[in-house]
């Protein structure tokens, strides 16, 4: 477990065919399964849980990219529609290729997605945005 997460209580963890979603007081962390194509339907499943856990409160979304998977960057155009109360969006990457993909994704997010090299850094940044 990362040091930063030791300071936060895990509220609930969910496992789906696409991976795992962990909910904390005001942020969530996703870990998408190896080789999966994460699409808008999967995002809507997470959105339902966001409503359940955070109601209408601002929250942060951390994508912990421990596995290689794909997504459709154009779906990011709907991020505010799918997650209307998202206040911070972070990715934790582990390879140069993953880091370079953040630039591509940010063309659809107007720079909203911030990249980090550790979960600790991502959590700290997200907390500063909430």
PDB file of C-alpha atoms in Angstrom:
ATOM      1  CA  UNK A   1       0.000   0.000   0.000  1.00  0.00           C
ATOM      2  CA  UNK A   2       1.256   3.491  -0.751  1.00  0.00           C
ATOM      3  CA  UNK A   3       2.165   5.725   2.169  1.00  0.00           C
ATOM      4  CA  UNK A   4      -0.404   8.337   1.178  1.00  0.00           C
ATOM      5  CA  UNK A   5      -3.229   5.802   1.199  1.00  0.00           C
ATOM      6  CA  UNK A   6      -2.395   4.794   4.775  1.00  0.00           C
ATOM      7  CA  UNK A   7      -3.872   8.156   5.811  1.00  0.00           C
ATOM      8  CA  UNK A   8      -7.209   7.455   4.126  1.00  0.00           C
ATOM      9  CA  UNK A   9      -9.876   4.915   4.938  1.00  0.00           C
ATOM     10  CA  UNK A  10     -10.931   2.642   2.102  1.00  0.00           C
ATOM     11  CA  UNK A  11     -14.725   2.965   2.090  1.00  0.00           C
ATOM     12  CA  UNK A  12     -15.530   0.245  -0.430  1.00  0.00           C
ATOM     13  CA  UNK A  13     -13.843  -1.720  -3.185  1.00  0.00           C
ATOM     14  CA  UNK A  14     -15.671  -2.998  -6.271  1.00  0.00           C
ATOM     15  CA  UNK A  15     -14.511  -5.554  -8.817  1.00  0.00           C
ATOM     16  CA  UNK A  16     -15.865  -5.537 -12.369  1.00  0.00           C
ATOM     17  CA  UNK A  17     -14.929  -7.350 -15.554  1.00  0.00           C
ATOM     18  CA  UNK A  18     -12.935  -4.227 -16.486  1.00  0.00           C
ATOM     19  CA  UNK A  19     -11.003  -4.059 -13.210  1.00  0.00           C
ATOM     20  CA  UNK A  20     -11.179  -2.642  -9.714  1.00  0.00           C
ATOM     21  CA  UNK A  21     -12.538   0.618  -8.273  1.00  0.00           C
ATOM     22  CA  UNK A  22     -11.629   1.696  -4.736  1.00  0.00           C
ATOM     23  CA  UNK A  23     -13.612   4.463  -3.044  1.00  0.00           C
ATOM     24  CA  UNK A  24     -12.186   6.723  -0.357  1.00  0.00           C
ATOM     25  CA  UNK A  25     -13.802   9.716   1.355  1.00  0.00           C
ATOM     26  CA  UNK A  26     -13.465  12.130  -1.571  1.00  0.00           C
ATOM     27  CA  UNK A  27     -11.585  10.270  -4.292  1.00  0.00           C
ATOM     28  CA  UNK A  28     -11.547   6.984  -6.144  1.00  0.00           C
ATOM     29  CA  UNK A  29      -8.781   4.896  -7.663  1.00  0.00           C
ATOM     30  CA  UNK A  30      -9.303   2.640 -10.662  1.00  0.00           C
ATOM     31  CA  UNK A  31      -7.064  -0.192 -11.820  1.00  0.00           C
ATOM     32  CA  UNK A  32      -8.184  -1.447 -15.218  1.00  0.00           C
ATOM     33  CA  UNK A  33      -7.468  -5.080 -16.134  1.00  0.00           C
ATOM     34  CA  UNK A  34      -4.639  -6.036 -18.475  1.00  0.00           C
ATOM     35  CA  UNK A  35      -5.660  -5.878 -22.150  1.00  0.00           C
ATOM     36  CA  UNK A  36      -9.162  -4.519 -21.471  1.00  0.00           C
ATOM     37  CA  UNK A  37     -10.775  -1.837 -23.652  1.00  0.00           C
ATOM     38  CA  UNK A  38     -12.344   0.602 -21.170  1.00  0.00           C
ATOM     39  CA  UNK A  39     -15.295   2.286 -22.878  1.00  0.00           C
ATOM     40  CA  UNK A  40     -18.139   4.674 -22.100  1.00  0.00           C
ATOM     41  CA  UNK A  41     -20.367   1.879 -20.741  1.00  0.00           C
ATOM     42  CA  UNK A  42     -17.677   1.004 -18.205  1.00  0.00           C
ATOM     43  CA  UNK A  43     -17.337   4.676 -17.270  1.00  0.00           C
ATOM     44  CA  UNK A  44     -21.100   4.834 -16.709  1.00  0.00           C
ATOM     45  CA  UNK A  45     -20.841   1.918 -14.249  1.00  0.00           C
ATOM     46  CA  UNK A  46     -18.236   3.882 -12.308  1.00  0.00           C
ATOM     47  CA  UNK A  47     -20.439   6.987 -12.541  1.00  0.00           C
ATOM     48  CA  UNK A  48     -23.309   5.172 -10.831  1.00  0.00           C
ATOM     49  CA  UNK A  49     -20.991   4.359  -7.936  1.00  0.00           C
ATOM     50  CA  UNK A  50     -19.745   7.954  -7.834  1.00  0.00           C
ATOM     51  CA  UNK A  51     -23.336   9.101  -7.338  1.00  0.00           C
ATOM     52  CA  UNK A  52     -23.838   6.488  -4.623  1.00  0.00           C
ATOM     53  CA  UNK A  53     -20.674   7.387  -2.698  1.00  0.00           C
ATOM     54  CA  UNK A  54     -20.160  11.102  -3.331  1.00  0.00           C
ATOM     55  CA  UNK A  55     -23.717  12.256  -4.196  1.00  0.00           C
ATOM     56  CA  UNK A  56     -23.216  15.777  -5.566  1.00  0.00           C
ATOM     57  CA  UNK A  57     -19.902  16.494  -3.809  1.00  0.00           C
ATOM     58  CA  UNK A  58     -16.729  17.242  -5.769  1.00  0.00           C
ATOM     59  CA  UNK A  59     -14.394  14.260  -6.055  1.00  0.00           C
ATOM     60  CA  UNK A  60     -11.105  13.216  -7.609  1.00  0.00           C
ATOM     61  CA  UNK A  61     -10.566  10.334 -10.024  1.00  0.00           C
ATOM     62  CA  UNK A  62      -7.179   8.588 -10.014  1.00  0.00           C
ATOM     63  CA  UNK A  63      -6.399   6.121 -12.790  1.00  0.00           C
ATOM     64  CA  UNK A  64      -3.651   3.825 -11.485  1.00  0.00           C
ATOM     65  CA  UNK A  65      -2.302   2.364 -14.716  1.00  0.00           C
ATOM     66  CA  UNK A  66      -0.501  -0.698 -13.389  1.00  0.00           C
ATOM     67  CA  UNK A  67      -1.695  -2.718 -16.398  1.00  0.00           C
ATOM     68  CA  UNK A  68      -1.680  -2.075 -20.113  1.00  0.00           C
ATOM     69  CA  UNK A  69      -5.186  -1.442 -21.469  1.00  0.00           C
ATOM     70  CA  UNK A  70      -6.875   0.654 -24.099  1.00  0.00           C
ATOM     71  CA  UNK A  71      -9.501   3.340 -24.133  1.00  0.00           C
ATOM     72  CA  UNK A  72     -11.164   5.586 -26.641  1.00  0.00           C
ATOM     73  CA  UNK A  73      -9.839   9.125 -26.024  1.00  0.00           C
ATOM     74  CA  UNK A  74     -12.843  10.707 -27.768  1.00  0.00           C
ATOM     75  CA  UNK A  75     -14.968   9.420 -24.878  1.00  0.00           C
ATOM     76  CA  UNK A  76     -13.192  12.015 -22.745  1.00  0.00           C
ATOM     77  CA  UNK A  77     -15.303  14.636 -24.497  1.00  0.00           C
ATOM     78  CA  UNK A  78     -18.171  13.320 -22.353  1.00  0.00           C
ATOM     79  CA  UNK A  79     -16.281  13.330 -19.038  1.00  0.00           C
ATOM     80  CA  UNK A  80     -18.197  16.254 -17.507  1.00  0.00           C
ATOM     81  CA  UNK A  81     -21.450  14.660 -18.631  1.00  0.00           C
ATOM     82  CA  UNK A  82     -20.574  11.269 -17.140  1.00  0.00           C
ATOM     83  CA  UNK A  83     -18.869  12.719 -14.021  1.00  0.00           C
ATOM     84  CA  UNK A  84     -20.456  16.157 -13.476  1.00  0.00           C
ATOM     85  CA  UNK A  85     -18.815  16.768 -10.079  1.00  0.00           C
ATOM     86  CA  UNK A  86     -15.270  15.670 -10.970  1.00  0.00           C
ATOM     87  CA  UNK A  87     -12.822  18.239  -9.580  1.00  0.00           C
ATOM     88  CA  UNK A  88      -9.505  16.530 -10.321  1.00  0.00           C
ATOM     89  CA  UNK A  89      -8.400  13.806 -12.726  1.00  0.00           C
ATOM     90  CA  UNK A  90      -5.025  12.115 -12.275  1.00  0.00           C
ATOM     91  CA  UNK A  91      -3.194   9.222 -13.884  1.00  0.00           C
ATOM     92  CA  UNK A  92      -0.343   7.241 -12.385  1.00  0.00           C
ATOM     93  CA  UNK A  93       1.890   5.892 -15.140  1.00  0.00           C
ATOM     94  CA  UNK A  94       4.772   3.442 -15.016  1.00  0.00           C
ATOM     95  CA  UNK A  95       6.251   3.489 -18.533  1.00  0.00           C
ATOM     96  CA  UNK A  96       7.370   6.076 -21.070  1.00  0.00           C
ATOM     97  CA  UNK A  97       4.658   4.871 -23.457  1.00  0.00           C
ATOM     98  CA  UNK A  98       1.962   5.411 -20.830  1.00  0.00           C
ATOM     99  CA  UNK A  99       3.329   8.900 -20.154  1.00  0.00           C
ATOM    100  CA  UNK A 100       3.225   9.773 -23.855  1.00  0.00           C
ATOM    101  CA  UNK A 101      -0.406   8.637 -24.050  1.00  0.00           C
ATOM    102  CA  UNK A 102      -1.333  11.269 -21.448  1.00  0.00           C
ATOM    103  CA  UNK A 103      -0.476  13.960 -24.016  1.00  0.00           C
ATOM    104  CA  UNK A 104      -2.831  12.334 -26.528  1.00  0.00           C
ATOM    105  CA  UNK A 105      -5.599  11.993 -23.953  1.00  0.00           C
ATOM    106  CA  UNK A 106      -5.171  15.618 -22.879  1.00  0.00           C
ATOM    107  CA  UNK A 107      -5.960  16.828 -26.395  1.00  0.00           C
ATOM    108  CA  UNK A 108      -9.514  15.710 -25.612  1.00  0.00           C
ATOM    109  CA  UNK A 109      -9.430  16.981 -22.022  1.00  0.00           C
ATOM    110  CA  UNK A 110      -7.931  20.455 -22.475  1.00  0.00           C
ATOM    111  CA  UNK A 111      -5.089  19.494 -20.136  1.00  0.00           C
ATOM    112  CA  UNK A 112      -7.432  18.382 -17.322  1.00  0.00           C
ATOM    113  CA  UNK A 113      -5.623  15.045 -16.812  1.00  0.00           C
ATOM    114  CA  UNK A 114      -2.497  15.353 -14.666  1.00  0.00           C
ATOM    115  CA  UNK A 115       0.187  12.656 -14.791  1.00  0.00           C
ATOM    116  CA  UNK A 116       2.140  11.326 -11.794  1.00  0.00           C
ATOM    117  CA  UNK A 117       4.758   8.648 -11.171  1.00  0.00           C
ATOM    118  CA  UNK A 118       3.258   7.417  -7.896  1.00  0.00           C
ATOM    119  CA  UNK A 119      -0.110   7.012  -6.225  1.00  0.00           C
ATOM    120  CA  UNK A 120       1.207   9.110  -3.316  1.00  0.00           C
ATOM    121  CA  UNK A 121       1.870  12.079  -5.618  1.00  0.00           C
ATOM    122  CA  UNK A 122      -1.529  11.711  -7.290  1.00  0.00           C
ATOM    123  CA  UNK A 123      -3.405  11.551  -3.976  1.00  0.00           C
ATOM    124  CA  UNK A 124      -1.574  14.608  -2.613  1.00  0.00           C
ATOM    125  CA  UNK A 125      -2.301  16.631  -5.745  1.00  0.00           C
ATOM    126  CA  UNK A 126      -5.950  15.565  -5.794  1.00  0.00           C
ATOM    127  CA  UNK A 127      -6.396  16.564  -2.167  1.00  0.00           C
ATOM    128  CA  UNK A 128      -5.015  20.017  -2.993  1.00  0.00           C
ATOM    129  CA  UNK A 129      -7.703  20.381  -5.683  1.00  0.00           C
ATOM    130  CA  UNK A 130     -10.647  19.426  -3.451  1.00  0.00           C
TER     131      UNK A 130
END
